[in-house]
Amino acid sequence: MLWAAMADAETLDRFDRLRGVSVARAILKDAFGLELLLVTESGPLAHLRGGVMVGSSEVCRTALFSREGFERCDAHYRAIGAGESERVSTCHLGLGCLSVPARTVDGVIHVVASGFSATSLEGAPPIDPRALAHALVALDPSLRDATEPVRKLPILKGDRVATVRTILRVAAQEIANDAEDELRRLTPREAGVVGRGEGARSIVPARDDVAAPTLPGLFGIVGASPRMRTVFELVRKVAASDANVLVVGESGTGKELVARAIHDHGPRRGKPFVAQSCAAMSDEILESTLFGHVRGAFSGAIRASEGLFGAARGGTLFLDEVAEMPLAMQAKLLRVLSDGTYLPVGAVHPKRTDVRVLAATHRDLGPMVASGAFRQDLFYRLHVLAIDLPPLRERMGDLKLLLDQFVAETPNVPARISATAMRCLEKHDWPGNVRELRAEISRWAITAHGSPEVGPEHLSQPIREAGGYGGGAEDPAIHAAAAGSGTLEAAIESLERALLTRGLERTQGNRTQLARELAISRTTLLERLKRFGLE
């Protein structure tokens, strides 16, 4: 099934802006030096726009800005776009190319990473630098030194090829999911025939045979752990309905992100999405904010307001921390959910609204219902479908994925994280969940700016201590000794452990170099390492 040419640029632009595709592009660029491209049988997206695609390296850019090189590159990508399966190929210069198809109702789009040399990739042998330099000069005789761009060519070694392929698959799945969601929004008549002219074809939407992505997630939410896959499946199901949903999770787990995903992939997509925290203001202000008021209803009400239920008409209203809503307000909310009407403050005639309500809380509403702090009838109205978001400490398998995304999105943060710093991050219990992780990475933009990698010295104190890397005056053992409640021996051992750990990190495990720096024999160093379990 080939791509409908008339729809190329407009639809590809939409896919190109998807959050999952943007994240995949950022990771490929920052971690591997590669560009992500969307390609159809008509060529790369940039060429469809009338421009020139961005190459992954100076080699690609040199080739693209010669007429012969551009034509050869374009032909290569058209050949990729004409296929329907994953493939490894080489361009006219012999550079490696990985492509993964995304199947949509209009045809196949390929997500591509290219312009690299791989040390061990079947179908893309390693580059001969001298031959590549000669080929560049043949394309551009004015090029004085072709060895420099060749020297800077991205190289994929070992399992990095598999990682790049996984990232491409994630982006491809995001496109396929978005295309499916778009199909759901079509009327039955529109969905019955897709395409134009003689190429129009009948389609039947079906997804039972399409596997969910393994990494890094769905709907712009990062995660691959079993708990998050359950969340994604629930989001997929509830998004297609118009039912009320209750999102439950600790602070910082991403409750509003889930609510936005439900709205953006549901039947009210394109309509207003309005979010309001029920704990952010007093009872009187909250009532006016939600339900509006008439002019003169209270001091300062110089004009009427339709409230958030009016502002969200036709769309979605997300009520965060709904458990903090007072009982009197709960009764008014129940009325809206029951019959779609509400009474603005000071009004005598109710207004009607058409709003999907999504609610969230970090509390367990069951005990609150039992104690009378939360209305039972409202609980059942909101609890039509519930999504339980796991805290970060219960989905630590997603930590690396989240780090990759946030580091890619945050300027001035080193792309690499040292093994010691990673151990500290993995041992921290993250009481603030994903929000705390994002804040920690923002901190690195200051503490680690200019460093080749993020080390334990760049982490905030609680995270360093979680990994046993206090190693300074803030160390509890030192404080205890100074206060007379600990021993000098314990304080010295704590400092020695931190010194050895930091030294191993700095020397990348070179024992001989570390022994020389510490002015001790290698035998003594090995004994110390064994004593502290660092061997």
Coordinates of C-alpha atoms in Angstrom, one line a residue:
M1 CA 0.0 0.0 0.0
L2 CA 1.7 3.2 -1.2
W3 CA 1.3 6.8 0.0
A4 CA -1.3 9.1 -1.5
A5 CA 0.9 11.8 -3.0
M6 CA -1.6 14.5 -2.7
A7 CA -1.5 14.3 1.1
D8 CA 2.3 14.1 1.5
A9 CA 3.5 17.4 2.9
E10 CA 0.5 18.4 5.0
T11 CA 0.1 15.0 6.7
L12 CA 3.8 14.4 7.1
D13 CA 4.2 17.8 8.8
R14 CA 1.6 16.7 11.4
F15 CA 3.4 13.5 12.0
D16 CA 6.7 15.3 12.2
R17 CA 5.4 17.5 15.0
L18 CA 4.2 14.6 17.2
R19 CA 5.8 14.6 20.6
G20 CA 7.1 11.1 20.4
V21 CA 8.7 11.8 17.1
S22 CA 10.2 15.0 18.4
V23 CA 11.7 13.2 21.4
A24 CA 13.1 10.4 19.2
R25 CA 14.7 13.1 17.0
A26 CA 16.3 14.9 20.0
I27 CA 17.7 11.6 21.3
L28 CA 19.1 10.6 17.9
K29 CA 20.7 14.0 17.4
D30 CA 22.2 14.5 20.9
A31 CA 23.3 10.9 21.6
F32 CA 24.2 9.6 18.2
G33 CA 24.7 12.7 15.9
L34 CA 22.0 11.4 13.6
E35 CA 19.0 13.2 12.0
L36 CA 15.6 11.6 12.0
L37 CA 13.7 11.8 8.6
L38 CA 10.2 11.0 7.5
V39 CA 10.2 9.5 4.0
T40 CA 7.5 8.4 1.5
E41 CA 7.7 7.1 -2.1
S42 CA 7.8 10.8 -3.0
G43 CA 11.0 11.4 -1.0
P44 CA 11.9 13.0 2.3
L45 CA 9.6 15.6 3.9
A46 CA 12.1 18.5 3.4
H47 CA 12.2 17.8 -0.4
L48 CA 8.4 17.7 -0.6
R49 CA 8.4 21.2 1.0
G50 CA 10.7 22.4 -1.8
G51 CA 13.8 22.5 0.4
V52 CA 16.8 20.2 1.2
M53 CA 16.8 17.7 4.0
V54 CA 19.2 18.1 6.9
G55 CA 22.0 15.6 6.6
S56 CA 23.4 13.8 9.7
S57 CA 27.0 14.9 8.9
E58 CA 29.1 17.3 6.9
V59 CA 29.6 14.4 4.4
C60 CA 25.8 14.3 3.7
R61 CA 25.5 18.1 3.6
T62 CA 28.3 18.3 1.1
A63 CA 26.7 15.7 -1.2
L64 CA 23.2 17.3 -0.9
F65 CA 24.4 20.7 -2.1
S66 CA 25.7 19.3 -5.4
R67 CA 23.2 18.7 -8.1
E68 CA 24.3 15.1 -8.7
G69 CA 24.5 14.3 -5.0
F70 CA 21.0 15.7 -4.4
E71 CA 19.5 13.7 -7.2
R72 CA 21.2 10.5 -6.0
C73 CA 20.2 11.1 -2.4
D74 CA 16.6 11.8 -3.4
A75 CA 16.4 8.6 -5.5
H76 CA 17.8 6.6 -2.6
Y77 CA 15.1 7.8 -0.2
R78 CA 12.4 7.4 -2.8
A79 CA 13.4 3.8 -3.1
I80 CA 13.2 3.4 0.7
G81 CA 9.7 5.0 0.7
A82 CA 8.5 2.6 -2.0
G83 CA 9.1 -0.3 0.3
E84 CA 6.9 -1.6 3.1
S85 CA 9.3 -3.3 5.5
E86 CA 12.2 -2.5 7.8
R87 CA 15.5 -2.5 5.9
V88 CA 19.2 -1.7 6.1
S89 CA 20.7 0.0 3.1
T90 CA 23.5 2.1 1.9
C91 CA 23.3 5.3 0.0
H92 CA 25.3 6.2 -3.2
L93 CA 28.3 7.1 -0.9
G94 CA 28.1 3.8 1.0
L95 CA 26.8 5.4 4.2
G96 CA 24.5 3.3 6.4
C97 CA 20.7 3.8 6.5
L98 CA 18.2 2.3 8.9
S99 CA 14.5 2.6 8.1
V100 CA 11.3 1.5 9.9
P101 CA 7.9 1.7 8.3
A102 CA 4.8 3.3 10.0
R103 CA 1.6 2.0 8.5
T104 CA -1.2 4.6 8.1
V105 CA -4.5 4.7 6.3
D106 CA -2.9 6.6 3.5
G107 CA 0.0 4.2 3.1
V108 CA 3.5 3.6 4.5
I109 CA 5.7 6.3 6.0
H110 CA 9.3 5.4 6.7
V111 CA 11.2 6.7 9.8
V112 CA 14.8 6.9 8.8
A113 CA 18.2 7.5 10.3
S114 CA 21.1 7.6 7.8
G115 CA 24.5 9.0 7.0
F116 CA 26.6 6.9 9.4
S117 CA 29.3 4.2 9.3
A118 CA 28.7 1.1 11.3
T119 CA 31.4 -1.3 12.6
S120 CA 29.2 -4.4 12.4
L121 CA 25.9 -4.1 10.5
E122 CA 24.9 -6.6 7.9
G123 CA 24.0 -4.8 4.7
A124 CA 26.1 -1.7 5.5
P125 CA 29.8 -2.5 5.6
P126 CA 32.2 -0.1 7.3
I127 CA 33.3 2.9 5.3
D128 CA 36.6 3.2 3.5
P129 CA 37.6 6.8 4.5
R130 CA 39.9 7.3 1.5
A131 CA 37.3 6.1 -1.0
L132 CA 34.6 8.3 0.6
A133 CA 36.9 11.3 0.4
H134 CA 37.5 10.7 -3.3
A135 CA 33.7 10.3 -3.9
L136 CA 33.1 13.7 -2.2
V137 CA 35.7 15.5 -4.3
A138 CA 34.1 13.9 -7.4
L139 CA 30.8 15.5 -6.4
D140 CA 32.3 18.8 -5.4
P141 CA 35.6 19.5 -7.1
S142 CA 35.9 22.8 -5.2
L143 CA 36.2 20.9 -1.9
R144 CA 39.7 21.5 -0.7
D145 CA 39.9 19.0 2.1
A146 CA 37.5 16.0 2.1
T147 CA 39.2 14.2 4.9
E148 CA 37.9 16.5 7.6
P149 CA 34.1 15.8 7.0
V150 CA 34.9 12.1 6.7
R151 CA 36.8 12.1 10.0
K152 CA 33.7 13.6 11.7
L153 CA 31.3 11.0 10.3
P154 CA 29.0 9.4 12.9
I155 CA 30.0 5.9 13.8
L156 CA 27.6 3.3 15.3
K157 CA 29.5 0.6 17.3
G158 CA 28.2 -2.5 19.0
D159 CA 24.7 -2.4 20.4
R160 CA 24.2 1.3 19.4
V161 CA 22.7 0.1 16.1
A162 CA 20.0 -1.8 18.0
T163 CA 19.3 1.2 20.1
V164 CA 18.9 3.5 17.1
R165 CA 16.6 0.9 15.5
T166 CA 14.5 0.8 18.7
I167 CA 14.2 4.6 18.7
L168 CA 13.0 4.5 15.1
R169 CA 10.4 1.9 15.9
V170 CA 9.1 4.0 18.8
A171 CA 8.7 7.0 16.5
A172 CA 7.0 4.8 13.8
Q173 CA 4.6 3.4 16.4
E174 CA 3.7 7.0 17.5
I175 CA 2.8 7.9 13.9
A176 CA 0.8 4.7 13.5
N177 CA -1.1 5.4 16.7
D178 CA -1.8 9.0 15.7
A179 CA -3.1 7.9 12.3
E180 CA -5.4 5.4 13.9
D181 CA -6.7 8.0 16.3
E182 CA -7.4 10.3 13.3
L183 CA -9.3 7.5 11.6
R184 CA -11.5 7.0 14.7
R185 CA -12.5 10.7 14.5
L186 CA -13.7 10.4 10.9
T187 CA -17.5 9.9 10.3
P188 CA -18.4 6.4 9.1
R189 CA -18.9 7.7 5.6
E190 CA -15.4 9.4 5.7
A191 CA -13.8 6.3 7.2
G192 CA -15.3 4.0 4.6
V193 CA -13.2 5.3 1.8
V194 CA -9.7 6.7 2.2
G195 CA -7.7 8.2 -0.6
R196 CA -8.3 10.2 -3.7
G197 CA -9.4 9.5 -7.2
E198 CA -8.5 6.1 -8.7
G199 CA -6.3 5.4 -5.7
A200 CA -9.2 5.5 -3.3
R201 CA -9.7 2.3 -1.3
S202 CA -12.0 0.9 1.2
I203 CA -10.5 0.3 4.7
V204 CA -11.7 -1.3 7.9
P205 CA -10.0 0.0 11.0
A206 CA -8.6 -2.9 13.1
R207 CA -5.8 -2.9 15.6
D208 CA -6.0 -6.3 17.3
D209 CA -3.1 -7.6 15.3
V210 CA -0.8 -4.6 15.8
A211 CA 1.6 -4.9 18.7
A212 CA 2.1 -2.0 21.2
P213 CA 5.5 -0.4 21.2
T214 CA 8.0 -1.6 23.7
L215 CA 9.9 1.7 24.1
P216 CA 9.7 4.4 25.2
G217 CA 5.9 4.8 25.6
L218 CA 2.7 6.2 24.0
F219 CA 0.9 9.5 23.7
G220 CA 4.1 11.4 24.4
I221 CA 4.3 9.7 27.8
V222 CA 7.6 7.9 28.4
G223 CA 7.6 4.4 29.9
A224 CA 8.1 0.7 29.0
S225 CA 7.6 -0.9 32.4
P226 CA 4.6 -3.3 32.9
R227 CA 2.8 -0.8 35.1
M228 CA 3.1 1.9 32.4
R229 CA 2.0 -0.5 29.7
T230 CA -1.1 -1.1 31.6
V231 CA -1.7 2.6 31.9
F232 CA -1.2 3.1 28.1
E233 CA -3.7 0.3 27.4
L234 CA -6.3 2.0 29.7
V235 CA -5.6 5.4 28.1
R236 CA -6.1 3.9 24.7
K237 CA -9.4 2.5 25.7
V238 CA -10.9 5.4 27.6
A239 CA -9.7 8.0 25.1
A240 CA -12.1 6.5 22.5
S241 CA -15.0 6.9 24.8
D242 CA -16.6 10.0 26.4
A243 CA -16.8 8.6 29.9
N244 CA -15.7 10.4 33.1
V245 CA -12.2 9.3 34.2
L246 CA -10.5 9.4 37.6
V247 CA -6.7 9.5 37.5
V248 CA -5.1 8.5 40.8
G249 CA -1.4 8.9 41.6
E250 CA 1.1 10.6 43.9
S251 CA 2.2 14.2 43.3
G252 CA 4.5 14.4 40.3
T253 CA 3.5 11.2 38.6
G254 CA 2.0 12.9 35.5
K255 CA -1.8 13.0 36.1
E256 CA -2.4 16.1 34.0
L257 CA -0.2 14.6 31.2
V258 CA -2.5 11.5 31.2
A259 CA -5.6 13.7 31.1
R260 CA -4.2 15.7 28.2
A261 CA -3.4 12.4 26.3
I262 CA -7.0 11.2 26.9
H263 CA -8.3 14.6 25.5
D264 CA -5.9 14.8 22.6
H265 CA -6.7 11.3 21.4
G266 CA -10.4 11.3 22.1
P267 CA -13.5 12.5 20.3
R268 CA -13.1 16.0 21.7
R269 CA -9.7 16.6 20.3
G270 CA -9.4 20.1 18.8
K271 CA -11.9 21.4 21.4
P272 CA -10.9 23.3 24.6
F273 CA -8.9 21.5 27.3
V274 CA -9.1 23.4 30.5
A275 CA -7.3 22.4 33.7
Q276 CA -7.9 23.7 37.2
S277 CA -6.6 22.6 40.6
C278 CA -9.3 22.4 43.3
A279 CA -6.6 23.0 46.0
A280 CA -5.2 26.2 44.5
M281 CA -7.9 28.7 45.8
S282 CA -10.5 29.4 48.4
D283 CA -13.9 27.8 48.3
E284 CA -15.7 31.0 47.2
I285 CA -13.2 31.8 44.4
L286 CA -13.2 28.2 43.2
E287 CA -17.0 28.2 42.9
S288 CA -17.0 31.3 40.8
T289 CA -14.0 30.0 38.8
L290 CA -15.8 26.7 37.9
F291 CA -19.4 27.8 37.6
G292 CA -19.1 31.5 36.7
H293 CA -21.1 34.4 38.1
V294 CA -23.5 37.1 37.1
R295 CA -22.7 40.7 37.2
G296 CA -23.0 42.1 40.7
A297 CA -23.0 38.7 42.3
F298 CA -20.4 39.8 44.8
S299 CA -18.1 42.7 45.4
G300 CA -15.8 43.2 42.4
A301 CA -18.0 41.2 40.0
I302 CA -18.2 44.1 37.5
R303 CA -19.0 41.8 34.6
A304 CA -20.5 38.3 34.2
S305 CA -18.4 35.2 33.8
E306 CA -19.4 31.9 32.2
G307 CA -16.8 30.0 34.4
L308 CA -14.6 27.1 33.3
F309 CA -17.6 24.8 32.6
G310 CA -18.6 27.4 30.0
A311 CA -15.1 28.0 28.7
A312 CA -14.6 24.2 28.3
R313 CA -17.9 23.7 26.5
G314 CA -17.6 21.0 23.9
G315 CA -14.2 20.0 25.2
T316 CA -12.7 18.6 28.4
L317 CA -12.4 20.1 32.0
F318 CA -9.6 18.5 34.1
L319 CA -10.2 18.9 37.8
D320 CA -6.9 18.2 39.7
E321 CA -6.9 17.4 43.4
V322 CA -10.7 16.9 43.3
A323 CA -10.5 15.4 46.8
E324 CA -9.8 18.9 48.2
M325 CA -13.2 20.2 47.0
P326 CA -15.6 21.1 49.9
L327 CA -18.8 19.1 50.2
A328 CA -21.0 22.0 49.1
M329 CA -19.0 22.3 45.9
Q330 CA -19.1 18.5 45.4
A331 CA -22.9 18.7 45.3
K332 CA -22.8 21.3 42.5
L333 CA -20.2 19.2 40.6
L334 CA -22.5 16.2 40.9
R335 CA -25.4 18.1 39.3
V336 CA -23.3 19.0 36.3
L337 CA -22.2 15.3 35.9
S338 CA -25.8 14.2 36.3
D339 CA -27.8 16.4 33.9
G340 CA -25.2 18.8 32.3
T341 CA -26.5 21.9 34.0
Y342 CA -24.9 24.3 36.5
L343 CA -25.9 27.5 38.3
P344 CA -23.5 30.5 38.2
V345 CA -23.0 32.4 41.4
G346 CA -25.9 34.9 41.8
A347 CA -27.9 33.4 38.9
V348 CA -31.5 32.2 39.1
H349 CA -31.6 30.2 35.9
P350 CA -29.2 27.2 35.3
K351 CA -27.0 27.0 32.3
R352 CA -26.3 23.9 30.2
T353 CA -22.9 22.7 29.2
D354 CA -21.5 19.8 27.3
V355 CA -18.2 18.9 28.9
R356 CA -16.2 15.8 29.5
V357 CA -14.9 15.8 33.1
L358 CA -11.6 14.2 34.0
A359 CA -10.6 14.3 37.6
A360 CA -7.4 13.5 39.5
T361 CA -6.3 13.1 43.1
H362 CA -3.3 11.8 45.1
R363 CA -5.6 10.6 47.9
D364 CA -7.4 7.3 48.4
L365 CA -11.0 8.3 48.0
G366 CA -12.4 5.1 49.5
P367 CA -11.6 6.0 53.1
M368 CA -12.8 9.6 52.5
V369 CA -16.1 8.2 51.3
A370 CA -16.4 6.0 54.4
S371 CA -15.7 9.0 56.7
G372 CA -18.1 11.3 54.9
A373 CA -15.4 13.7 53.6
F374 CA -16.2 12.8 50.0
R375 CA -19.7 12.2 48.6
Q376 CA -20.3 8.6 47.7
D377 CA -22.6 9.5 44.7
L378 CA -19.9 11.8 43.3
F379 CA -17.3 9.1 43.8
Y380 CA -19.3 6.7 41.6
R381 CA -19.9 9.4 39.0
L382 CA -16.2 10.2 38.7
H383 CA -15.0 6.6 39.2
V384 CA -16.6 5.3 36.0
L385 CA -13.1 4.4 34.8
A386 CA -10.0 4.8 37.0
I387 CA -6.3 5.0 36.0
D388 CA -3.8 4.3 38.7
L389 CA -0.4 6.0 38.0
P390 CA 2.6 4.2 39.6
P391 CA 5.1 6.3 41.5
L392 CA 8.6 6.4 39.9
R393 CA 10.1 4.1 42.6
E394 CA 7.8 1.4 41.3
R395 CA 8.8 1.8 37.7
M396 CA 12.5 2.2 38.0
G397 CA 12.9 0.4 34.7
D398 CA 11.8 3.6 33.0
L399 CA 14.4 5.8 34.7
K400 CA 16.9 5.6 31.9
L401 CA 14.2 6.4 29.3
L402 CA 13.1 9.4 31.3
L403 CA 16.7 10.6 31.7
D404 CA 17.2 10.3 28.0
Q405 CA 14.2 12.4 27.2
F406 CA 14.7 15.1 29.8
V407 CA 18.5 15.4 29.2
A408 CA 17.7 15.8 25.4
E409 CA 15.2 18.5 26.2
T410 CA 17.4 20.5 28.6
P411 CA 20.1 22.7 27.3
N412 CA 23.6 22.7 28.8
V413 CA 23.3 19.2 30.3
P414 CA 26.0 16.7 29.4
A415 CA 24.7 13.8 27.3
R416 CA 26.5 11.2 29.4
I417 CA 25.8 10.2 33.0
S418 CA 28.6 8.4 34.9
A419 CA 28.1 4.9 36.3
T420 CA 28.4 6.2 39.9
A421 CA 25.9 9.0 39.4
M422 CA 23.5 6.5 37.7
R423 CA 23.7 4.2 40.8
C424 CA 22.8 7.1 43.0
L425 CA 19.8 7.9 40.8
E426 CA 18.7 4.3 40.9
K427 CA 18.9 4.1 44.7
H428 CA 17.0 7.3 45.4
D429 CA 13.3 6.7 46.2
W430 CA 12.0 9.8 44.3
P431 CA 9.3 11.1 46.6
G432 CA 8.6 13.8 44.1
N433 CA 8.4 11.3 41.3
V434 CA 8.9 12.4 37.7
R435 CA 8.5 16.1 38.6
E436 CA 11.5 15.7 41.0
L437 CA 13.5 14.0 38.3
R438 CA 12.9 16.8 35.8
A439 CA 13.8 19.4 38.4
E440 CA 17.0 17.4 39.2
I441 CA 18.0 17.4 35.5
S442 CA 17.3 21.1 35.3
R443 CA 19.7 21.6 38.2
W444 CA 22.4 19.8 36.2
A445 CA 22.3 22.6 33.6
I446 CA 24.0 24.7 36.3
T447 CA 26.0 22.2 38.3
A448 CA 27.3 20.1 35.4
H449 CA 27.5 22.8 32.6
G450 CA 30.8 22.4 30.7
S451 CA 31.5 18.9 32.2
P452 CA 31.9 15.9 29.9
E453 CA 29.5 13.9 31.9
V454 CA 27.2 14.1 34.9
G455 CA 29.0 12.9 38.0
P456 CA 27.9 12.3 41.6
E457 CA 29.3 15.7 42.5
H458 CA 26.7 17.3 40.3
L459 CA 23.7 15.6 42.0
S460 CA 21.6 17.1 44.8
Q461 CA 22.5 16.0 48.3
P462 CA 19.6 13.5 48.9
I463 CA 20.4 11.7 45.7
R464 CA 24.1 11.5 46.4
E465 CA 23.4 10.2 49.9
A466 CA 21.0 7.6 48.5
G467 CA 23.9 6.1 46.6
G468 CA 26.2 6.3 49.6
Y469 CA 28.1 9.1 48.1
G470 CA 27.9 11.8 50.8
G471 CA 31.6 12.0 51.0
G472 CA 32.0 15.4 52.5
A473 CA 31.2 17.6 55.5
E474 CA 27.6 16.9 55.0
D475 CA 28.1 13.1 55.6
P476 CA 26.0 11.9 58.5
A477 CA 29.0 10.0 60.0
I478 CA 31.0 13.2 60.1
H479 CA 28.2 15.1 61.7
A480 CA 27.7 12.4 64.2
A481 CA 31.4 12.4 65.2
A482 CA 31.4 16.1 65.5
A483 CA 28.3 16.1 67.7
G484 CA 29.8 13.4 70.0
S485 CA 27.2 10.8 69.0
G486 CA 29.5 8.9 66.5
T487 CA 33.0 7.6 66.3
L488 CA 36.0 9.1 64.6
E489 CA 36.7 5.7 63.0
A490 CA 33.2 5.8 61.3
A491 CA 33.7 9.3 60.0
I492 CA 37.2 8.4 58.6
E493 CA 35.8 5.3 56.9
S494 CA 33.0 7.3 55.3
L495 CA 35.5 9.8 53.9
E496 CA 37.8 7.0 52.7
R497 CA 34.9 5.2 50.9
A498 CA 33.9 8.4 49.2
L499 CA 37.5 9.2 48.2
L500 CA 38.0 5.7 46.6
T501 CA 34.6 5.8 44.9
R502 CA 35.3 9.2 43.4
G503 CA 38.8 8.2 42.4
L504 CA 37.6 5.0 40.6
E505 CA 35.1 7.2 38.7
R506 CA 37.7 9.8 37.8
T507 CA 40.3 7.2 36.6
Q508 CA 37.7 5.0 35.0
G509 CA 38.7 2.1 37.1
N510 CA 42.5 2.4 36.6
R511 CA 43.8 1.0 39.9
T512 CA 47.4 1.8 39.1
Q513 CA 46.7 5.4 38.3
L514 CA 44.5 5.8 41.4
A515 CA 47.2 4.2 43.7
R516 CA 49.7 6.7 42.3
E517 CA 47.4 9.7 42.9
L518 CA 46.8 8.6 46.5
A519 CA 50.5 7.9 47.1
I520 CA 49.9 4.4 48.3
S521 CA 50.9 1.0 46.8
R522 CA 48.6 -0.9 44.5
T523 CA 48.4 -3.7 47.0
T524 CA 47.2 -1.3 49.7
L525 CA 44.7 0.1 47.3
L526 CA 43.3 -3.3 46.4
E527 CA 43.0 -4.2 50.1
R528 CA 41.1 -0.9 50.8
L529 CA 38.8 -1.6 47.8
K530 CA 38.0 -5.1 49.0
R531 CA 37.3 -3.8 52.5
F532 CA 34.7 -1.4 51.2
G533 CA 33.2 -3.8 48.6
L534 CA 34.5 -1.7 45.7
E535 CA 36.7 -4.3 44.0

